[in-house]
Short mmCIF file of C-alpha atoms in Angstrom, two decimals:
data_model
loop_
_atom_site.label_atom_id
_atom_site.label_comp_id
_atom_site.label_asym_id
_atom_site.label_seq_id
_atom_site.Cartn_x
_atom_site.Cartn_y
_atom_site.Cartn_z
CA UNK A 175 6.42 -91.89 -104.08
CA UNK A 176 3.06 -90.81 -104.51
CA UNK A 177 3.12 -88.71 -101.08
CA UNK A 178 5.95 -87.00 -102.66
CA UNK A 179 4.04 -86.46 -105.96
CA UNK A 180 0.85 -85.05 -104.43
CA UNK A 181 3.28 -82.30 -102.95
CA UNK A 182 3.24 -79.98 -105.58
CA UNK A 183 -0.61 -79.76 -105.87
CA UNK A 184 -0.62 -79.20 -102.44
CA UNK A 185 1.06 -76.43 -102.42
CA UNK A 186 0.06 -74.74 -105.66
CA UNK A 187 -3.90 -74.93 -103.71
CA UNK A 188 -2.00 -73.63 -100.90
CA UNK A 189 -0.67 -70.94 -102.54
CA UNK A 190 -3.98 -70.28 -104.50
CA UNK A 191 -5.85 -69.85 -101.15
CA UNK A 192 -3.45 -67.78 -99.63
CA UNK A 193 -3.22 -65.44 -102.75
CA UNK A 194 -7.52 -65.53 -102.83
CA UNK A 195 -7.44 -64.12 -98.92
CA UNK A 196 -5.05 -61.88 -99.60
CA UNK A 197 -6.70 -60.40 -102.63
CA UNK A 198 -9.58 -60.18 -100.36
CA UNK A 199 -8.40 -58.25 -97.83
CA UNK A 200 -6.89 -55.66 -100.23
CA UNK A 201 -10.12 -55.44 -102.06
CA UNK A 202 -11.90 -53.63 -98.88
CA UNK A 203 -15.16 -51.49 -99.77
CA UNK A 204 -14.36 -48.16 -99.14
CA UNK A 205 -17.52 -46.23 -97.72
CA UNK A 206 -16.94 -42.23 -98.00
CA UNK A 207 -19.32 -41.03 -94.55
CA UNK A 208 -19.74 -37.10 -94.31
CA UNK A 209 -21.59 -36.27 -91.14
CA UNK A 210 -21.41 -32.61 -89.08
CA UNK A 211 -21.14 -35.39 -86.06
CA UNK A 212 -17.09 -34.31 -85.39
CA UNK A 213 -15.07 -31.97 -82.15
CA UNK A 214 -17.37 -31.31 -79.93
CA UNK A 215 -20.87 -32.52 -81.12
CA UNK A 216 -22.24 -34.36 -78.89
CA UNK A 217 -23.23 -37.11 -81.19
CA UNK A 218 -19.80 -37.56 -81.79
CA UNK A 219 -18.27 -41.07 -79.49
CA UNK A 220 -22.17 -42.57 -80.79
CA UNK A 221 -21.05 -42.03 -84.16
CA UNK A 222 -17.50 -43.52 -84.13
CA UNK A 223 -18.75 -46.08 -82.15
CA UNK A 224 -21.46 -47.11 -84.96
CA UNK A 225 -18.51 -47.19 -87.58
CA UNK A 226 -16.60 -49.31 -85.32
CA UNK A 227 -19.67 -52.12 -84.59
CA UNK A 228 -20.35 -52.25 -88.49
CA UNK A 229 -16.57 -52.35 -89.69
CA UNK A 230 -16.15 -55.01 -86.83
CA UNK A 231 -19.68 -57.27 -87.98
CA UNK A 232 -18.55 -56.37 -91.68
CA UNK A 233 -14.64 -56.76 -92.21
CA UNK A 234 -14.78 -56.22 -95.66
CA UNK A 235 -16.07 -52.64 -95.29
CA UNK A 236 -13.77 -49.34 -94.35
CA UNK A 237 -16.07 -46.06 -93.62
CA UNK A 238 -13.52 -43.22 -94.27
CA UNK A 239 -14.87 -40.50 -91.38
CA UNK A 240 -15.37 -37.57 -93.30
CA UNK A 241 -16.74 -35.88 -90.62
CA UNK A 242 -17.39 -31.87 -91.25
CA UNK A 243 -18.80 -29.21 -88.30
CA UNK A 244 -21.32 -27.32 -89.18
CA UNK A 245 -19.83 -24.20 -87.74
CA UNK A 246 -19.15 -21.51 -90.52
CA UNK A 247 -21.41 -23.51 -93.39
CA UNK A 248 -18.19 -25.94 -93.55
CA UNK A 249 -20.36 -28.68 -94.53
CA UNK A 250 -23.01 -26.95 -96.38
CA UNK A 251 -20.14 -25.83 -98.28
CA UNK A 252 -17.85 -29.20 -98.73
CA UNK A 253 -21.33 -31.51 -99.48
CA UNK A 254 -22.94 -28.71 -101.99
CA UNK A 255 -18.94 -28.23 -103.30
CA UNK A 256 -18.82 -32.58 -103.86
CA UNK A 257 -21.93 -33.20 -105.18
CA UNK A 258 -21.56 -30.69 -107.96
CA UNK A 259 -18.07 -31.81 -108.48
CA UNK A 260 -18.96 -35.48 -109.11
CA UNK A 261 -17.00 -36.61 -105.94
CA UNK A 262 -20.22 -37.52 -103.43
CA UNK A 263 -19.95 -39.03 -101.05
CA UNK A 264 -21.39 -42.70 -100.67
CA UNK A 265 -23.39 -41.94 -97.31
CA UNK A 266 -23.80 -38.19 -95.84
CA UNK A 267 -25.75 -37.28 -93.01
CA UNK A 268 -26.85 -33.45 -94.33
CA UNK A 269 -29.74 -31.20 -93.69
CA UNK A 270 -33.09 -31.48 -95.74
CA UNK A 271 -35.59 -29.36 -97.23
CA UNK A 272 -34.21 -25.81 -98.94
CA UNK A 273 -30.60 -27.30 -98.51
CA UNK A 274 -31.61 -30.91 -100.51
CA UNK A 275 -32.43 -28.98 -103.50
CA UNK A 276 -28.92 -28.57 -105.14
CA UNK A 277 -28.44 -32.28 -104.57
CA UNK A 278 -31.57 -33.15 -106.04
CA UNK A 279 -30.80 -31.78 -109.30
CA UNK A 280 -27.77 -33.66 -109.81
CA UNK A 281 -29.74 -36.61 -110.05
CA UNK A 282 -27.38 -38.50 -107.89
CA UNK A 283 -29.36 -39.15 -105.06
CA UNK A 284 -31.13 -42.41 -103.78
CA UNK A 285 -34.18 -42.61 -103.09
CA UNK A 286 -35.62 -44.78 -100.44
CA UNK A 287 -39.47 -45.52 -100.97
CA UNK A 288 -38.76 -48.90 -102.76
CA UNK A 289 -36.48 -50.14 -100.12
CA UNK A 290 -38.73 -49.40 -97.55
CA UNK A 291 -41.73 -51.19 -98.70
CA UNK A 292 -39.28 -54.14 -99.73
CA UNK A 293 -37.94 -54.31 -96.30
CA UNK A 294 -41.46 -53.56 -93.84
CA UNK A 295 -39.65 -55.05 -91.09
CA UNK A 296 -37.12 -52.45 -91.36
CA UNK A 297 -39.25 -49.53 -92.30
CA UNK A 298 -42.37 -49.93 -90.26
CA UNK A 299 -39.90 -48.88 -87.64
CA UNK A 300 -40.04 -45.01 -89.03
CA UNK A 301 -42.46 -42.65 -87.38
CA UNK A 302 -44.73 -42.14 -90.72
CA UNK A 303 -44.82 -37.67 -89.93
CA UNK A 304 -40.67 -38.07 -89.36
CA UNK A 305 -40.05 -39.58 -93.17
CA UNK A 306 -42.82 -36.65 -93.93
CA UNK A 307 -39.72 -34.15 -93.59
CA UNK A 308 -37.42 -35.78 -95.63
CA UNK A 309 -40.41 -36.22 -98.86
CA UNK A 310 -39.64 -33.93 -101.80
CA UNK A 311 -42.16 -31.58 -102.72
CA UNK A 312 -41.32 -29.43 -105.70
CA UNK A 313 -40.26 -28.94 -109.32
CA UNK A 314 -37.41 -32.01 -109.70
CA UNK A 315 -39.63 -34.18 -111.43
CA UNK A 316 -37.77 -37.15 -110.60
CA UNK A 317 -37.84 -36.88 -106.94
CA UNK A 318 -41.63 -35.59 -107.01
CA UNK A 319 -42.99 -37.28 -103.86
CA UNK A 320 -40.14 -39.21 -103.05
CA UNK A 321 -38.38 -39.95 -99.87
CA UNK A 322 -34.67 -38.80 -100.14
CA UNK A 323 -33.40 -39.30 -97.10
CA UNK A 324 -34.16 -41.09 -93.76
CA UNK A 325 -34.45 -38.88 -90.67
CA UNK A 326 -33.01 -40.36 -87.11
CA UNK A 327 -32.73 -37.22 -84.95
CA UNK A 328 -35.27 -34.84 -84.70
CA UNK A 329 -34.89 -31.74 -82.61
CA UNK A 330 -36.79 -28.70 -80.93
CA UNK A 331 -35.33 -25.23 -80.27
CA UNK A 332 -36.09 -23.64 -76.94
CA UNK A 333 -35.34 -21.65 -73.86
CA UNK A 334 -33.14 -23.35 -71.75
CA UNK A 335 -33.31 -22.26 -68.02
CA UNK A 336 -30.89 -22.95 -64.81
CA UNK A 337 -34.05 -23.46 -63.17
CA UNK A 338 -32.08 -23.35 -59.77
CA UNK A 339 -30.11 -19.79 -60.43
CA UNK A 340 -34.05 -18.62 -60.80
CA UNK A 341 -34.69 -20.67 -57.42
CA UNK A 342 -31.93 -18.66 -55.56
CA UNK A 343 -32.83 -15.52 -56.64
CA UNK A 344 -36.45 -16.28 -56.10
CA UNK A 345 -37.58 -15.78 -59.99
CA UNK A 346 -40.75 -16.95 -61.92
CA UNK A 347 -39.72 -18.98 -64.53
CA UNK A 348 -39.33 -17.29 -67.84
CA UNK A 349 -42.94 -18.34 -68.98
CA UNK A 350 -43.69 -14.66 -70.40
CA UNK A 351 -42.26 -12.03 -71.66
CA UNK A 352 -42.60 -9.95 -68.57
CA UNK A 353 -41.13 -12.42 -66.06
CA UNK A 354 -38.51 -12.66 -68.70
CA UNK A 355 -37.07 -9.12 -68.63
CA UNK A 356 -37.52 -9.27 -65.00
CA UNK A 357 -35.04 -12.18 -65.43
CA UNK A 358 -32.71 -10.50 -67.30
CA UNK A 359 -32.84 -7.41 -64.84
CA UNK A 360 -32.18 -9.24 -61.89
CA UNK A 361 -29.31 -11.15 -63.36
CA UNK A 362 -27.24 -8.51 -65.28
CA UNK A 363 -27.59 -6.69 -61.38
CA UNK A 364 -26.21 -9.85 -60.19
CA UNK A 365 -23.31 -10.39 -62.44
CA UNK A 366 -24.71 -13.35 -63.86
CA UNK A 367 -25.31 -13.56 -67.84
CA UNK A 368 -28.91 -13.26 -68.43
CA UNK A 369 -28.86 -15.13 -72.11
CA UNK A 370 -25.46 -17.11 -73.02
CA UNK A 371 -26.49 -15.93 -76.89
CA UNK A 372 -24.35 -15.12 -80.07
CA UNK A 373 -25.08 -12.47 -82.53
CA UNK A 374 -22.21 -14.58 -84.59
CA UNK A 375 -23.98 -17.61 -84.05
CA UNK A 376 -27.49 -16.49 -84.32
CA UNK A 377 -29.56 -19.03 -86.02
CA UNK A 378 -31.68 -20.16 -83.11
CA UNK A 379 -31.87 -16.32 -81.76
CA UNK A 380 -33.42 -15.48 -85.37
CA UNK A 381 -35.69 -18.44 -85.59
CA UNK A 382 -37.33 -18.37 -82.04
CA UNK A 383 -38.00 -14.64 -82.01
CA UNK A 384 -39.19 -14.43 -85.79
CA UNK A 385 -41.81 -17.02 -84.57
CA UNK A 386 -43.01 -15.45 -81.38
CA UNK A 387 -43.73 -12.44 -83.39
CA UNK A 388 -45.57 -13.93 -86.37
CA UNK A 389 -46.73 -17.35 -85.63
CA UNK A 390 -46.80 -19.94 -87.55
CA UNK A 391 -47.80 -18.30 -90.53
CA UNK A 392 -45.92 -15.54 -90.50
CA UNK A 393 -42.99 -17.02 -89.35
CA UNK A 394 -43.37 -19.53 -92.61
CA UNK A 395 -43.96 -16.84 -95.15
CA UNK A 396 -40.34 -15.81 -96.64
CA UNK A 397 -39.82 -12.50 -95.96
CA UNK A 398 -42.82 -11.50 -93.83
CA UNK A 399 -43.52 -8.14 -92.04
CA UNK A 400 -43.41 -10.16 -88.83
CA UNK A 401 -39.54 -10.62 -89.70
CA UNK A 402 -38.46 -7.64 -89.31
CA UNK A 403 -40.46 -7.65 -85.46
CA UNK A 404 -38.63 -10.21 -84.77
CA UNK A 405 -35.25 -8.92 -85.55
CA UNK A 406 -36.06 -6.22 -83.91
CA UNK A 407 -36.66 -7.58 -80.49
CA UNK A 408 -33.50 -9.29 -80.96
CA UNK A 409 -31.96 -5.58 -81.12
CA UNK A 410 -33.93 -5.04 -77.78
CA UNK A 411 -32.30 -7.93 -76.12
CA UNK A 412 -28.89 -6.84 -76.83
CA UNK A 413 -29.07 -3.14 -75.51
CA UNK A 414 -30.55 -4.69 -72.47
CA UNK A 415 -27.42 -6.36 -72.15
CA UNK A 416 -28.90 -9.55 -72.30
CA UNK A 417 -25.93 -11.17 -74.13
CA UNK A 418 -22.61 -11.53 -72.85
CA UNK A 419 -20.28 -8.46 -73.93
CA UNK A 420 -18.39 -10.90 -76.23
CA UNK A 421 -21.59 -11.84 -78.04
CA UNK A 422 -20.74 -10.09 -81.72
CA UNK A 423 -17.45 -12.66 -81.91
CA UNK A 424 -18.77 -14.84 -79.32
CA UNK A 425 -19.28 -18.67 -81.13
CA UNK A 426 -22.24 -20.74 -80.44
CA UNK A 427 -20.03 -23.64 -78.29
CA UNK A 428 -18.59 -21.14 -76.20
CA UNK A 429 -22.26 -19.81 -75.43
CA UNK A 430 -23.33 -22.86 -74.63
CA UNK A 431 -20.42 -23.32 -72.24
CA UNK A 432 -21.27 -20.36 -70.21
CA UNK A 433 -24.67 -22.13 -69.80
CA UNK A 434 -23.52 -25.12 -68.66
CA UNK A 435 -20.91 -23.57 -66.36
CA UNK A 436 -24.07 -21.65 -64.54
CA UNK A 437 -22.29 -18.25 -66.02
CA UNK A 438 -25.74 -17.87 -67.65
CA UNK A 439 -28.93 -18.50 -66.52
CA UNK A 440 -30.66 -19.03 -69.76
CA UNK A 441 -29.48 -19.74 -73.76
CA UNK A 442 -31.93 -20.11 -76.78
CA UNK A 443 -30.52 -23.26 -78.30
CA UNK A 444 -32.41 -26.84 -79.28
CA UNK A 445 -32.30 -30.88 -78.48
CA UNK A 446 -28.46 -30.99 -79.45
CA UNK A 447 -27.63 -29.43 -76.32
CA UNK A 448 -29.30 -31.90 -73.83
CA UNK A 449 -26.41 -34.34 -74.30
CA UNK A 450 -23.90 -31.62 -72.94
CA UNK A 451 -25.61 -30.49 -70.05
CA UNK A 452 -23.26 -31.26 -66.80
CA UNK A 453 -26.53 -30.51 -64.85
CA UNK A 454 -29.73 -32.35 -66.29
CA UNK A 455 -31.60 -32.21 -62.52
CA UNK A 456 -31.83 -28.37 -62.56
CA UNK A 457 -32.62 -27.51 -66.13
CA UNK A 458 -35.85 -26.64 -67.67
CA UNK A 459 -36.44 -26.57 -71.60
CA UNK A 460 -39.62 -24.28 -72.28
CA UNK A 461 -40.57 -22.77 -75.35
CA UNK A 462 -39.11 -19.21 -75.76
CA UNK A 463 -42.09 -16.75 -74.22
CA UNK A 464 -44.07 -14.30 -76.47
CA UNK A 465 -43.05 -10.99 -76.95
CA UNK A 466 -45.44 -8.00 -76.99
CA UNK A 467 -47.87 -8.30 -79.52
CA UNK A 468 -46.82 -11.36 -81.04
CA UNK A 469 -49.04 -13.76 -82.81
CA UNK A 470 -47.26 -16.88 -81.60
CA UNK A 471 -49.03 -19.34 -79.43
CA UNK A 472 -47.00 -19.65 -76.83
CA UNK A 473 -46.88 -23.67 -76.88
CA UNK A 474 -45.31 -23.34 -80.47
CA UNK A 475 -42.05 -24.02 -81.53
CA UNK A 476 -39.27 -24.85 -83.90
CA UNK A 477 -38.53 -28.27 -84.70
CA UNK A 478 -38.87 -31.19 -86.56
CA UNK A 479 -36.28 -33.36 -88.33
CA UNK A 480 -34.13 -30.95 -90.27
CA UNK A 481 -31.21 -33.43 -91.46
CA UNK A 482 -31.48 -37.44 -92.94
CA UNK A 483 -29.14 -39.90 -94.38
CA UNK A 484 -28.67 -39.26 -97.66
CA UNK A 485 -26.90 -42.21 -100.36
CA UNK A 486 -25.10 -41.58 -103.50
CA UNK A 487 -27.28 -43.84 -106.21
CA UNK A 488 -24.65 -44.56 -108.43
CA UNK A 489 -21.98 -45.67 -105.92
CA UNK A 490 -24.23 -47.41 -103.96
CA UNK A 491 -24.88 -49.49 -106.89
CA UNK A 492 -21.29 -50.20 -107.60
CA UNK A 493 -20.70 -50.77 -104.05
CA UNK A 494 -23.63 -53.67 -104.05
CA UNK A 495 -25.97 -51.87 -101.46
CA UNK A 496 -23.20 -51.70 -98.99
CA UNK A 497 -24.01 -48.24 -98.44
CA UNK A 498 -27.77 -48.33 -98.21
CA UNK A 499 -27.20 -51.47 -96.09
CA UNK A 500 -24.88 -49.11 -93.81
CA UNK A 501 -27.81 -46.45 -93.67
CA UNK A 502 -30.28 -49.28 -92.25
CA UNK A 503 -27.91 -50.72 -90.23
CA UNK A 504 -27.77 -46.89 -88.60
CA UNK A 505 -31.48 -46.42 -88.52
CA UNK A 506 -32.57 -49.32 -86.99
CA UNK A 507 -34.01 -49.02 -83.54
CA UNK A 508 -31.04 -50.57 -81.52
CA UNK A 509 -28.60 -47.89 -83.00
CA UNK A 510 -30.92 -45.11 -82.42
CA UNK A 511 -31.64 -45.66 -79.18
CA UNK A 512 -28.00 -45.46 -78.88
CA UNK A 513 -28.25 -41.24 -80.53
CA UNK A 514 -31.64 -40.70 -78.35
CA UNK A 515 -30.13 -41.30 -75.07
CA UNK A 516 -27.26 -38.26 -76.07
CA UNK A 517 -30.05 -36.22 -77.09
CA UNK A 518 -32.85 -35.30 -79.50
CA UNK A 519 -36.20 -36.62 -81.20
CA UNK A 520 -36.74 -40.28 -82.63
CA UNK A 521 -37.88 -40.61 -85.98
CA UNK A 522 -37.27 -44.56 -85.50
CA UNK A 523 -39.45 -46.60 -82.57
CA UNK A 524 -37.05 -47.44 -80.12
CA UNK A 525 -36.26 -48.02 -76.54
CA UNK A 526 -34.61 -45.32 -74.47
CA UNK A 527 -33.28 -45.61 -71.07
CA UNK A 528 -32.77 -43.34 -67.91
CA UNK A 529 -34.18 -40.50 -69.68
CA UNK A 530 -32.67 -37.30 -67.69
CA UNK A 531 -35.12 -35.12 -66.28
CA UNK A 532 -34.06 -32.02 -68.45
CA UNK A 533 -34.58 -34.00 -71.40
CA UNK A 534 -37.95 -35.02 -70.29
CA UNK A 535 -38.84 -31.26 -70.30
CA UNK A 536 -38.07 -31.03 -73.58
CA UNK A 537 -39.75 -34.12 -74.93
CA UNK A 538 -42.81 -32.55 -72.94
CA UNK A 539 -42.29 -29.54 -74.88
CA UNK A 540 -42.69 -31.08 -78.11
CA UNK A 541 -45.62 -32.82 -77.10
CA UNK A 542 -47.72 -29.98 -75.40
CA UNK A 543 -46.71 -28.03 -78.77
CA UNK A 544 -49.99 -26.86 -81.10
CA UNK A 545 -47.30 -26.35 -83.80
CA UNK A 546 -44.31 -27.17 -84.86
CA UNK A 547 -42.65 -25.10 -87.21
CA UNK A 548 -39.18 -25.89 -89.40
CA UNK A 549 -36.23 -23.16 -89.33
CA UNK A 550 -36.02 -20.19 -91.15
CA UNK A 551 -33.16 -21.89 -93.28
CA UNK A 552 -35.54 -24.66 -94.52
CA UNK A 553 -37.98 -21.78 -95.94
CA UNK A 554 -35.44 -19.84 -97.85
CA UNK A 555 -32.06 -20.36 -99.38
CA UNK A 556 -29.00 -20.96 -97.34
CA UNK A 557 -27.42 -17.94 -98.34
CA UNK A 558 -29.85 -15.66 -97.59
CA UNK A 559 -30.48 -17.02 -94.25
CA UNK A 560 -26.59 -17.01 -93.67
CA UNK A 561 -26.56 -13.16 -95.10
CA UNK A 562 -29.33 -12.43 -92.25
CA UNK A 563 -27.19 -14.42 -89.64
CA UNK A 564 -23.51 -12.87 -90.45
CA UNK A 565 -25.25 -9.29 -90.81
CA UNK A 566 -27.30 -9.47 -87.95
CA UNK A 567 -24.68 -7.38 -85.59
CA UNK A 568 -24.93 -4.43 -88.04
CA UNK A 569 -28.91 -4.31 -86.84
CA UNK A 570 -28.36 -4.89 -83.20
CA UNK A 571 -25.56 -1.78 -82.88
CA UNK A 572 -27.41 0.25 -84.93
CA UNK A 573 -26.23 0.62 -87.93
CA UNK A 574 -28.40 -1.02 -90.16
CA UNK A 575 -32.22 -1.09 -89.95
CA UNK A 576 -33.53 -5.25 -90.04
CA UNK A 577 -35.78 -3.66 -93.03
CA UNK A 578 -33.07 -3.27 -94.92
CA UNK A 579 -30.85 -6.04 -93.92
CA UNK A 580 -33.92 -8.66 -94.76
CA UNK A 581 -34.30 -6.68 -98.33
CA UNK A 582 -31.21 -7.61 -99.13
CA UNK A 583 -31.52 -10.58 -97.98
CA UNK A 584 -34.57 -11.35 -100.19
CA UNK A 585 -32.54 -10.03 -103.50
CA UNK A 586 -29.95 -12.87 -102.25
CA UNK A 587 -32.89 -15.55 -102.21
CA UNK A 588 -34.51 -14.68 -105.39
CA UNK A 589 -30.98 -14.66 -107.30
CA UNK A 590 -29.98 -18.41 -105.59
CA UNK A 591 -33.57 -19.34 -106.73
CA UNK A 592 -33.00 -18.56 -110.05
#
């Protein structure tokens, strides 16, 4: 009889158990992830791979892949749009500098500098001049000297050369400006694309040749005579017929395509490309040469670490840490390696194998560099740098001066400042 009594209690803690897992398994953290690391980025199988590993060592976590390109501002526009609307996201992946600004004044941003010196064997893993990029510097009082995101990939800009097209046709390599138009010369008479470059697409066009003609300091100055030089050259490029004929409409994948089909024997592009190259042996990254009477060095260059991991600070304290802990679970050395070997700079010490010779150019690149200087869109607003880039075609046929276009382009920044 007392089997038979013991029954019921039984199952009522049988029934109590089963009800606790099941509540358990409904109550799944829900992690909101908004990278540009979607189509065909080439960070993209690392990336759903990482959400995979950490949903499979953490089963109580679901990262909802809000994945957004970066082609046409989409994410610029959907991160800026959710922050400001209340609904951030718990973990983002988003560009730094002019771009965190808007964030910053929401309030709603993490900062890291506590967790990092709570967790050194963590954070002694982070290159101390890569975490430089993501420190705030400016008038948000609460994020004075703070470190608002954590950088993983840095990157470089550069001219990318089919170093064997230049072999066939017995070429000097692109090194000056001289051997450069000789380049493009001897190409366009071979029916080969000299420069697989996009007047839509632009940003890496404007950047490059805004350097070369001011430097450093010029190129770093908003707005600075050496601007306009630089546009201008740009202008020269295209009635050379350096560009494909498509390269008004022409989007920056589709460039880049022509470059790794050996349609073109050179593109202006940076790091992100490395990972898509179908030939690593034969290509050379260099930095793009000076043009005539520029002030650039010709070792410098644009790079740096232009994007970091940013975490909401409110949901990140609702969610228990879960998505900080996601963050360091990305950035630690084991995971980045894993982003390195596609392509790009580490901001975290790690181990990288079978580095590709092309790549190796590029890290050279970086190292031989006596400056390295951050994108035009990090020194002025995003709009004004996107009103330079969408009205850049209007300059190169002709119909509007780059004096002009970068005036309005300044009225643009000072009004976003404001």
């Amino acid at each position: 009889m007392r089997r038979f009594k013991s029954l019921p209690l039984l199952l009522l803690i049988s029934f109590l158990l089963i009800s606790t897992l099941i509540g358990s398994a409904q109550e799944k953290v829900k992690i909101r992830a908004v990278t540009y690391f979607t189509g065909e980025d080439p960070w993209t199988a690392v990336w759903q791979s990482v959400i995979k590993d950490f949903m499979k060592r953490y089963p109580n976590v679901e990262i909802i892949d809000e994945a957004t390109p970066t082609s046409g501002d989409l994410i610029r526009t959907k991160i800026k749009t959710d922050y400001a609307s209340g609904n951030e996201p718990d973990v983002a992946f988003f560009f730094v500098g002019a771009d965190a600004e808007p964030l910053l004044k929401t309030g709603k941003v993490y900062s890291w500098d506590e967790e990092l010196e709570k967790d050194k064997d963590w954070g002694k893993n982070f290159y101390k001049g890569a975490l430089e990029f993501c420190r705030y510097k400016g008038p948000i009082k609460e994020y004075d000297g703070k470190i608002y995101a954590l950088p993983t990939i840095g990157f470089y800009e550069g001219l990318f050369v089919n170093k064997d097209l230049f072999d066939k046709y017995k070429l000097a390599l692109p090194t000056t400006w001289t051997n450069l138009l000789k380049a493009i010369s001897t190409f366009k008479a071979k029916g080969i694309i000299p420069i697989a470059g996009s007047i839509l697409d632009s940003y890496y066009l404007i950047e490059t040749l805004v350097l070369s003609a001011g430097g450093p300091e010029g190129h770093n100055t908003p707005f600075h005579p050496s601007w306009e030089a630089g546009l201008e050259y740009i202008k020269k490029l295209y009635l050379l017929g350096a560009f494909p004929k498509d390269a008004l409409t022409l989007k920056d994948e589709q460039a880049r395509e022509l470059f790794y089909e050996k349609k073109a024997a050179m593109m202006i592009n940076g790091s992100w490309c490395v990972g898509g190259l179908k030939d690593k042996l034969n290509t050379v990254i260099m930095p793009v040469p000076v043009i005539p009477g520029g002030k650039a060095d010709p070792t410098d260059i644009i790079g740096g670490f232009g994007s970091g991991w940013y975490v909401s600070k409110e949901l990140n304290e609702k969610k228990g840490g879960i998505p900080a802990k996601f963050v360091k679970y990305i950035t630690s050395p084991e995971v980045e390696a894993k982003f390195i070997a596609v392509g790009g700079v580490p901001a975290i010490k790690c181990k990288v194998e079978n580095v590709s010779p092309a790549a190796q150019t590029g890290y050279d690149m970086m190292e031989k560099a006596r400056t390295v200087s951050m994108p035009i869109d990090a020194q002025i607003t995003p709009e004004a740098f996107t009103y330079i880039r969408t009205n850049l075609a209007y300059v190169v046929t002709g119909k509007k001066t780059a004096k002009k276009l970068l005036e309005e382009a300044r009225k643009i920044h000072e009004s976003a400042k404001q």
